[in-house]
mmCIF file of N, CA and C in Angstrom:
data_model
loop_
_atom_site.group_PDB
_atom_site.id
_atom_site.type_symbol
_atom_site.label_atom_id
_atom_site.label_comp_id
_atom_site.label_asym_id
_atom_site.label_seq_id
_atom_site.Cartn_x
_atom_site.Cartn_y
_atom_site.Cartn_z
ATOM 1 N N MET A 1 0.841 -1.162 0.000
ATOM 2 C CA MET A 1 0.000 0.000 0.000
ATOM 3 C C MET A 1 0.891 1.230 0.000
ATOM 4 N N ILE A 2 0.611 2.116 -0.916
ATOM 5 C CA ILE A 2 1.348 3.369 -1.005
ATOM 6 C C ILE A 2 0.328 4.498 -0.956
ATOM 7 N N ILE A 3 0.473 5.362 0.035
ATOM 8 C CA ILE A 3 -0.479 6.446 0.241
ATOM 9 C C ILE A 3 0.289 7.758 0.333
ATOM 10 N N SER A 4 -0.135 8.745 -0.450
ATOM 11 C CA SER A 4 0.502 10.059 -0.406
ATOM 12 C C SER A 4 -0.565 11.135 -0.348
ATOM 13 N N ILE A 5 -0.487 11.956 0.675
ATOM 14 C CA ILE A 5 -1.413 13.078 0.833
ATOM 15 C C ILE A 5 -0.584 14.355 0.859
ATOM 16 N N SER A 6 -0.831 15.237 -0.102
ATOM 17 C CA SER A 6 -0.077 16.494 -0.174
ATOM 18 C C SER A 6 -0.889 17.674 0.327
ATOM 19 N N ARG A 7 -2.157 17.745 -0.120
ATOM 20 C CA ARG A 7 -3.025 18.874 0.258
ATOM 21 C C ARG A 7 -4.092 18.372 1.220
ATOM 22 N N TYR A 8 -4.306 19.169 2.245
ATOM 23 C CA TYR A 8 -5.241 18.798 3.305
ATOM 24 C C TYR A 8 -6.411 19.759 3.350
ATOM 25 N N GLN A 9 -7.582 19.240 3.750
ATOM 26 C CA GLN A 9 -8.722 20.097 4.023
ATOM 27 C C GLN A 9 -8.523 20.788 5.364
ATOM 28 N N LEU A 10 -7.739 20.172 6.220
ATOM 29 C CA LEU A 10 -7.420 20.759 7.515
ATOM 30 C C LEU A 10 -6.468 21.930 7.298
ATOM 31 N N GLU A 11 -6.299 22.758 8.296
ATOM 32 C CA GLU A 11 -5.401 23.904 8.174
ATOM 33 C C GLU A 11 -3.963 23.459 8.421
ATOM 34 N N LEU A 12 -3.421 22.733 7.454
ATOM 35 C CA LEU A 12 -2.041 22.267 7.509
ATOM 36 C C LEU A 12 -1.336 22.720 6.245
ATOM 37 N N PRO A 13 -0.038 22.980 6.326
ATOM 38 C CA PRO A 13 0.673 23.336 5.100
ATOM 39 C C PRO A 13 0.747 22.136 4.155
ATOM 40 N N GLU A 14 0.942 22.411 2.874
ATOM 41 C CA GLU A 14 1.060 21.339 1.896
ATOM 42 C C GLU A 14 2.278 20.479 2.222
ATOM 43 N N ALA A 15 2.108 19.186 2.102
ATOM 44 C CA ALA A 15 3.218 18.246 2.301
ATOM 45 C C ALA A 15 3.876 18.052 0.931
ATOM 46 N N THR A 16 4.891 18.830 0.677
ATOM 47 C CA THR A 16 5.530 18.823 -0.641
ATOM 48 C C THR A 16 6.287 17.515 -0.884
ATOM 49 N N HIS A 17 6.415 17.176 -2.125
ATOM 50 C CA HIS A 17 7.185 16.009 -2.597
ATOM 51 C C HIS A 17 6.526 14.664 -2.310
ATOM 52 N N GLY A 18 5.352 14.650 -1.738
ATOM 53 C CA GLY A 18 4.714 13.387 -1.376
ATOM 54 C C GLY A 18 4.432 12.481 -2.557
ATOM 55 N N GLU A 19 3.886 13.040 -3.623
ATOM 56 C CA GLU A 19 3.539 12.199 -4.780
ATOM 57 C C GLU A 19 4.789 11.665 -5.458
ATOM 58 N N GLY A 20 5.836 12.481 -5.524
ATOM 59 C CA GLY A 20 7.101 12.004 -6.092
ATOM 60 C C GLY A 20 7.698 10.895 -5.252
ATOM 61 N N ASP A 21 7.613 11.039 -3.924
ATOM 62 C CA ASP A 21 8.102 9.996 -3.023
ATOM 63 C C ASP A 21 7.310 8.706 -3.210
ATOM 64 N N ALA A 22 6.003 8.831 -3.397
ATOM 65 C CA ALA A 22 5.157 7.653 -3.598
ATOM 66 C C ALA A 22 5.537 6.932 -4.893
ATOM 67 N N ARG A 23 5.737 7.690 -5.966
ATOM 68 C CA ARG A 23 6.152 7.075 -7.230
ATOM 69 C C ARG A 23 7.516 6.397 -7.095
ATOM 70 N N ALA A 24 8.440 7.043 -6.385
ATOM 71 C CA ALA A 24 9.767 6.459 -6.186
ATOM 72 C C ALA A 24 9.686 5.161 -5.385
ATOM 73 N N PHE A 25 8.843 5.141 -4.338
ATOM 74 C CA PHE A 25 8.713 3.913 -3.552
ATOM 75 C C PHE A 25 8.042 2.808 -4.364
ATOM 76 N N ALA A 26 7.064 3.162 -5.187
ATOM 77 C CA ALA A 26 6.408 2.151 -6.032
ATOM 78 C C ALA A 26 7.429 1.502 -6.961
ATOM 79 N N ALA A 27 8.304 2.312 -7.559
ATOM 80 C CA ALA A 27 9.346 1.766 -8.433
ATOM 81 C C ALA A 27 10.313 0.888 -7.643
ATOM 82 N N CYS A 28 10.669 1.330 -6.438
ATOM 83 C CA CYS A 28 11.570 0.550 -5.585
ATOM 84 C C CYS A 28 10.925 -0.770 -5.167
ATOM 85 N N ALA A 29 9.646 -0.728 -4.827
ATOM 86 C CA ALA A 29 8.940 -1.940 -4.413
ATOM 87 C C ALA A 29 8.975 -2.983 -5.521
ATOM 88 N N GLU A 30 8.792 -2.516 -6.740
ATOM 89 C CA GLU A 30 8.772 -3.452 -7.869
ATOM 90 C C GLU A 30 10.184 -3.938 -8.220
ATOM 91 N N THR A 31 11.116 -3.010 -8.386
ATOM 92 C CA THR A 31 12.432 -3.395 -8.890
ATOM 93 C C THR A 31 13.365 -3.948 -7.814
ATOM 94 N N THR A 32 13.322 -3.390 -6.618
ATOM 95 C CA THR A 32 14.263 -3.802 -5.568
ATOM 96 C C THR A 32 13.673 -4.838 -4.624
ATOM 97 N N LEU A 33 12.425 -4.636 -4.225
ATOM 98 C CA LEU A 33 11.793 -5.551 -3.271
ATOM 99 C C LEU A 33 11.122 -6.737 -3.954
ATOM 100 N N GLY A 34 10.942 -6.656 -5.269
ATOM 101 C CA GLY A 34 10.348 -7.769 -6.018
ATOM 102 C C GLY A 34 8.846 -7.903 -5.890
ATOM 103 N N VAL A 35 8.160 -6.822 -5.528
ATOM 104 C CA VAL A 35 6.700 -6.862 -5.416
ATOM 105 C C VAL A 35 6.116 -6.785 -6.823
ATOM 106 N N PRO A 36 5.289 -7.760 -7.219
ATOM 107 C CA PRO A 36 4.684 -7.685 -8.555
ATOM 108 C C PRO A 36 3.835 -6.423 -8.704
ATOM 109 N N ARG A 37 3.907 -5.796 -9.867
ATOM 110 C CA ARG A 37 3.160 -4.556 -10.114
ATOM 111 C C ARG A 37 1.678 -4.719 -9.791
ATOM 112 N N ALA A 38 1.109 -5.871 -10.078
ATOM 113 C CA ALA A 38 -0.315 -6.107 -9.825
ATOM 114 C C ALA A 38 -0.649 -6.084 -8.333
ATOM 115 N N HIS A 39 0.359 -6.223 -7.471
ATOM 116 C CA HIS A 39 0.118 -6.233 -6.027
ATOM 117 C C HIS A 39 0.358 -4.872 -5.383
ATOM 118 N N ILE A 40 0.791 -3.905 -6.164
ATOM 119 C CA ILE A 40 1.075 -2.578 -5.623
ATOM 120 C C ILE A 40 -0.183 -1.722 -5.734
ATOM 121 N N ARG A 41 -0.673 -1.248 -4.602
ATOM 122 C CA ARG A 41 -1.861 -0.394 -4.555
ATOM 123 C C ARG A 41 -1.403 1.010 -4.167
ATOM 124 N N THR A 42 -1.797 1.998 -4.962
ATOM 125 C CA THR A 42 -1.344 3.362 -4.741
ATOM 126 C C THR A 42 -2.525 4.327 -4.684
ATOM 127 N N LEU A 43 -2.513 5.189 -3.687
ATOM 128 C CA LEU A 43 -3.477 6.287 -3.569
ATOM 129 C C LEU A 43 -2.690 7.572 -3.396
ATOM 130 N N VAL A 44 -2.862 8.508 -4.324
ATOM 131 C CA VAL A 44 -2.171 9.795 -4.226
ATOM 132 C C VAL A 44 -3.145 10.928 -4.540
ATOM 133 N N GLY A 45 -2.772 12.127 -4.132
ATOM 134 C CA GLY A 45 -3.573 13.309 -4.443
ATOM 135 C C GLY A 45 -4.969 13.226 -3.872
ATOM 136 N N ASP A 46 -5.943 13.695 -4.660
ATOM 137 C CA ASP A 46 -7.336 13.723 -4.205
ATOM 138 C C ASP A 46 -7.914 12.335 -3.996
ATOM 139 N N ARG A 47 -7.318 11.315 -4.620
ATOM 140 C CA ARG A 47 -7.808 9.936 -4.446
ATOM 141 C C ARG A 47 -7.457 9.370 -3.074
ATOM 142 N N ALA A 48 -6.501 9.979 -2.378
ATOM 143 C CA ALA A 48 -6.070 9.472 -1.073
ATOM 144 C C ALA A 48 -6.927 10.080 0.034
ATOM 145 N N ASN A 49 -8.212 9.754 0.007
ATOM 146 C CA ASN A 49 -9.108 10.258 1.053
ATOM 147 C C ASN A 49 -9.402 9.143 2.051
ATOM 148 N N ARG A 50 -10.053 9.504 3.109
ATOM 149 C CA ARG A 50 -10.291 8.553 4.201
ATOM 150 C C ARG A 50 -11.046 7.300 3.729
ATOM 151 N N ALA A 51 -12.083 7.485 2.937
ATOM 152 C CA ALA A 51 -12.876 6.345 2.470
ATOM 153 C C ALA A 51 -12.035 5.404 1.608
ATOM 154 N N ALA A 52 -11.228 5.962 0.714
ATOM 155 C CA ALA A 52 -10.397 5.136 -0.162
ATOM 156 C C ALA A 52 -9.323 4.387 0.629
ATOM 157 N N ILE A 53 -8.734 5.065 1.620
ATOM 158 C CA ILE A 53 -7.719 4.408 2.456
ATOM 159 C C ILE A 53 -8.352 3.264 3.243
ATOM 160 N N ASN A 54 -9.518 3.510 3.855
ATOM 161 C CA ASN A 54 -10.216 2.450 4.598
ATOM 162 C C ASN A 54 -10.572 1.288 3.691
ATOM 163 N N SER A 55 -11.009 1.577 2.474
ATOM 164 C CA SER A 55 -11.358 0.529 1.527
ATOM 165 C C SER A 55 -10.131 -0.295 1.150
ATOM 166 N N MET A 56 -9.009 0.378 0.919
ATOM 167 C CA MET A 56 -7.795 -0.335 0.545
ATOM 168 C C MET A 56 -7.323 -1.225 1.691
ATOM 169 N N ILE A 57 -7.356 -0.705 2.906
ATOM 170 C CA ILE A 57 -6.948 -1.500 4.062
ATOM 171 C C ILE A 57 -7.907 -2.677 4.253
ATOM 172 N N GLY A 58 -9.207 -2.439 4.071
ATOM 173 C CA GLY A 58 -10.196 -3.504 4.224
ATOM 174 C C GLY A 58 -10.045 -4.621 3.210
ATOM 175 N N GLY A 59 -9.412 -4.336 2.073
ATOM 176 C CA GLY A 59 -9.203 -5.351 1.045
ATOM 177 C C GLY A 59 -7.988 -6.228 1.286
ATOM 178 N N CYS A 60 -7.227 -5.935 2.334
ATOM 179 C CA CYS A 60 -6.041 -6.736 2.648
ATOM 180 C C CYS A 60 -6.445 -7.959 3.460
ATOM 181 N N PRO A 61 -5.717 -9.057 3.275
ATOM 182 C CA PRO A 61 -6.039 -10.245 4.077
ATOM 183 C C PRO A 61 -5.749 -9.981 5.549
ATOM 184 N N GLN A 62 -6.595 -10.520 6.427
ATOM 185 C CA GLN A 62 -6.387 -10.346 7.862
ATOM 186 C C GLN A 62 -5.103 -11.033 8.310
ATOM 187 N N ARG A 63 -4.834 -12.178 7.725
ATOM 188 C CA ARG A 63 -3.614 -12.915 8.041
ATOM 189 C C ARG A 63 -2.936 -13.249 6.720
ATOM 190 N N PRO A 64 -1.811 -12.606 6.423
ATOM 191 C CA PRO A 64 -1.135 -12.918 5.164
ATOM 192 C C PRO A 64 -0.598 -14.344 5.172
ATOM 193 N N PRO A 65 -0.429 -14.912 3.982
ATOM 194 C CA PRO A 65 0.126 -16.268 3.912
ATOM 195 C C PRO A 65 1.499 -16.331 4.599
ATOM 196 N N ALA A 66 1.852 -17.522 5.078
ATOM 197 C CA ALA A 66 3.135 -17.704 5.758
ATOM 198 C C ALA A 66 4.285 -17.265 4.864
ATOM 199 N N ARG A 67 5.281 -16.681 5.472
ATOM 200 C CA ARG A 67 6.505 -16.233 4.802
ATOM 201 C C ARG A 67 6.256 -15.179 3.728
ATOM 202 N N ARG A 68 5.229 -14.397 3.899
ATOM 203 C CA ARG A 68 4.945 -13.289 2.987
ATOM 204 C C ARG A 68 5.077 -11.976 3.743
ATOM 205 N N SER A 69 5.475 -10.954 3.044
ATOM 206 C CA SER A 69 5.619 -9.642 3.655
ATOM 207 C C SER A 69 4.655 -8.661 3.025
ATOM 208 N N GLY A 70 4.294 -7.678 3.775
ATOM 209 C CA GLY A 70 3.485 -6.583 3.266
ATOM 210 C C GLY A 70 4.181 -5.279 3.611
ATOM 211 N N TYR A 71 3.988 -4.271 2.797
ATOM 212 C CA TYR A 71 4.613 -2.975 3.008
ATOM 213 C C TYR A 71 3.545 -1.891 3.002
ATOM 214 N N VAL A 72 3.732 -0.913 3.866
ATOM 215 C CA VAL A 72 2.883 0.273 3.873
ATOM 216 C C VAL A 72 3.812 1.473 3.801
ATOM 217 N N PHE A 73 3.594 2.328 2.795
ATOM 218 C CA PHE A 73 4.363 3.561 2.647
ATOM 219 C C PHE A 73 3.385 4.711 2.741
ATOM 220 N N PHE A 74 3.634 5.628 3.658
ATOM 221 C CA PHE A 74 2.780 6.798 3.809
ATOM 222 C C PHE A 74 3.629 8.050 3.714
ATOM 223 N N SER A 75 3.199 8.973 2.872
ATOM 224 C CA SER A 75 3.860 10.263 2.751
ATOM 225 C C SER A 75 2.815 11.340 2.980
ATOM 226 N N GLY A 76 3.008 12.141 4.003
ATOM 227 C CA GLY A 76 2.070 13.201 4.357
ATOM 228 C C GLY A 76 2.342 13.632 5.777
ATOM 229 N N HIS A 77 1.451 14.409 6.321
ATOM 230 C CA HIS A 77 1.615 14.860 7.698
ATOM 231 C C HIS A 77 1.136 13.781 8.662
ATOM 232 N N GLY A 78 1.717 13.753 9.824
ATOM 233 C CA GLY A 78 1.264 12.898 10.902
ATOM 234 C C GLY A 78 0.703 13.771 12.007
ATOM 235 N N ALA A 79 -0.048 13.180 12.878
ATOM 236 C CA ALA A 79 -0.582 13.908 14.031
ATOM 237 C C ALA A 79 0.336 13.613 15.209
ATOM 238 N N PRO A 80 0.957 14.630 15.786
ATOM 239 C CA PRO A 80 1.907 14.387 16.874
ATOM 240 C C PRO A 80 1.209 13.901 18.135
ATOM 241 N N GLY A 81 1.926 13.122 18.882
ATOM 242 C CA GLY A 81 1.454 12.662 20.182
ATOM 243 C C GLY A 81 2.569 12.839 21.185
ATOM 244 N N SER A 82 2.259 12.707 22.435
ATOM 245 C CA SER A 82 3.273 12.903 23.470
ATOM 246 C C SER A 82 4.257 11.739 23.532
ATOM 247 N N ARG A 83 3.835 10.578 23.055
ATOM 248 C CA ARG A 83 4.706 9.396 23.002
ATOM 249 C C ARG A 83 4.702 8.862 21.577
ATOM 250 N N PRO A 84 5.798 8.241 21.128
ATOM 251 C CA PRO A 84 5.825 7.721 19.752
ATOM 252 C C PRO A 84 4.655 6.798 19.434
ATOM 253 N N ALA A 85 4.216 5.989 20.383
ATOM 254 C CA ALA A 85 3.115 5.060 20.131
ATOM 255 C C ALA A 85 1.785 5.772 19.931
ATOM 256 N N SER A 86 1.679 7.037 20.362
ATOM 257 C CA SER A 86 0.407 7.751 20.228
ATOM 258 C C SER A 86 0.361 8.626 18.974
ATOM 259 N N ARG A 87 1.415 8.614 18.180
ATOM 260 C CA ARG A 87 1.424 9.375 16.932
ATOM 261 C C ARG A 87 0.654 8.607 15.874
ATOM 262 N N THR A 88 0.061 9.335 14.944
ATOM 263 C CA THR A 88 -0.784 8.683 13.947
ATOM 264 C C THR A 88 -0.724 9.417 12.626
ATOM 265 N N TRP A 89 -1.253 8.808 11.585
ATOM 266 C CA TRP A 89 -1.356 9.462 10.290
ATOM 267 C C TRP A 89 -2.427 10.526 10.363
ATOM 268 N N CYS A 90 -2.319 11.495 9.515
ATOM 269 C CA CYS A 90 -3.328 12.541 9.441
ATOM 270 C C CYS A 90 -4.028 12.402 8.091
ATOM 271 N N PRO A 91 -5.275 11.909 8.061
ATOM 272 C CA PRO A 91 -5.956 11.726 6.775
ATOM 273 C C PRO A 91 -6.220 13.061 6.091
ATOM 274 N N GLY A 92 -6.364 13.014 4.784
ATOM 275 C CA GLY A 92 -6.540 14.235 4.000
ATOM 276 C C GLY A 92 -7.902 14.872 4.151
ATOM 277 N N THR A 93 -8.885 14.131 4.599
ATOM 278 C CA THR A 93 -10.227 14.689 4.742
ATOM 279 C C THR A 93 -10.527 14.939 6.216
ATOM 280 N N ARG A 94 -11.350 15.918 6.448
ATOM 281 C CA ARG A 94 -11.690 16.299 7.815
ATOM 282 C C ARG A 94 -12.490 15.178 8.487
ATOM 283 N N ILE A 95 -12.138 14.901 9.712
ATOM 284 C CA ILE A 95 -12.872 13.910 10.504
ATOM 285 C C ILE A 95 -13.823 14.672 11.404
ATOM 286 N N ARG A 96 -15.095 14.403 11.255
ATOM 287 C CA ARG A 96 -16.096 15.091 12.072
ATOM 288 C C ARG A 96 -16.403 14.232 13.287
ATOM 289 N N ARG A 97 -16.379 14.864 14.419
ATOM 290 C CA ARG A 97 -16.700 14.172 15.667
ATOM 291 C C ARG A 97 -18.024 14.704 16.198
ATOM 292 N N SER A 98 -18.857 13.817 16.733
ATOM 293 C CA SER A 98 -20.146 14.255 17.250
ATOM 294 C C SER A 98 -20.027 14.718 18.668
#
């Protein structure tokens, strides 16, 4: 999974170079890591919204076959936390809380 978010609906500065980084990682995944092109899923720009990311994650097997690896590449802003374990990705679309 390769996800790149450059422009946010939230009041965050643009995350420059994200789409270029995503393309570079996709090429690396195929040529260096040996991931077949058909197995590389990429969301960049306006397509990298919360619904699309959730859908892509939902399409992954819950338990990958033995001796198989999966990769996740994310380029964009993260949401800071007080501890490294509490840091998270910042989706490109606004999350509304009730």
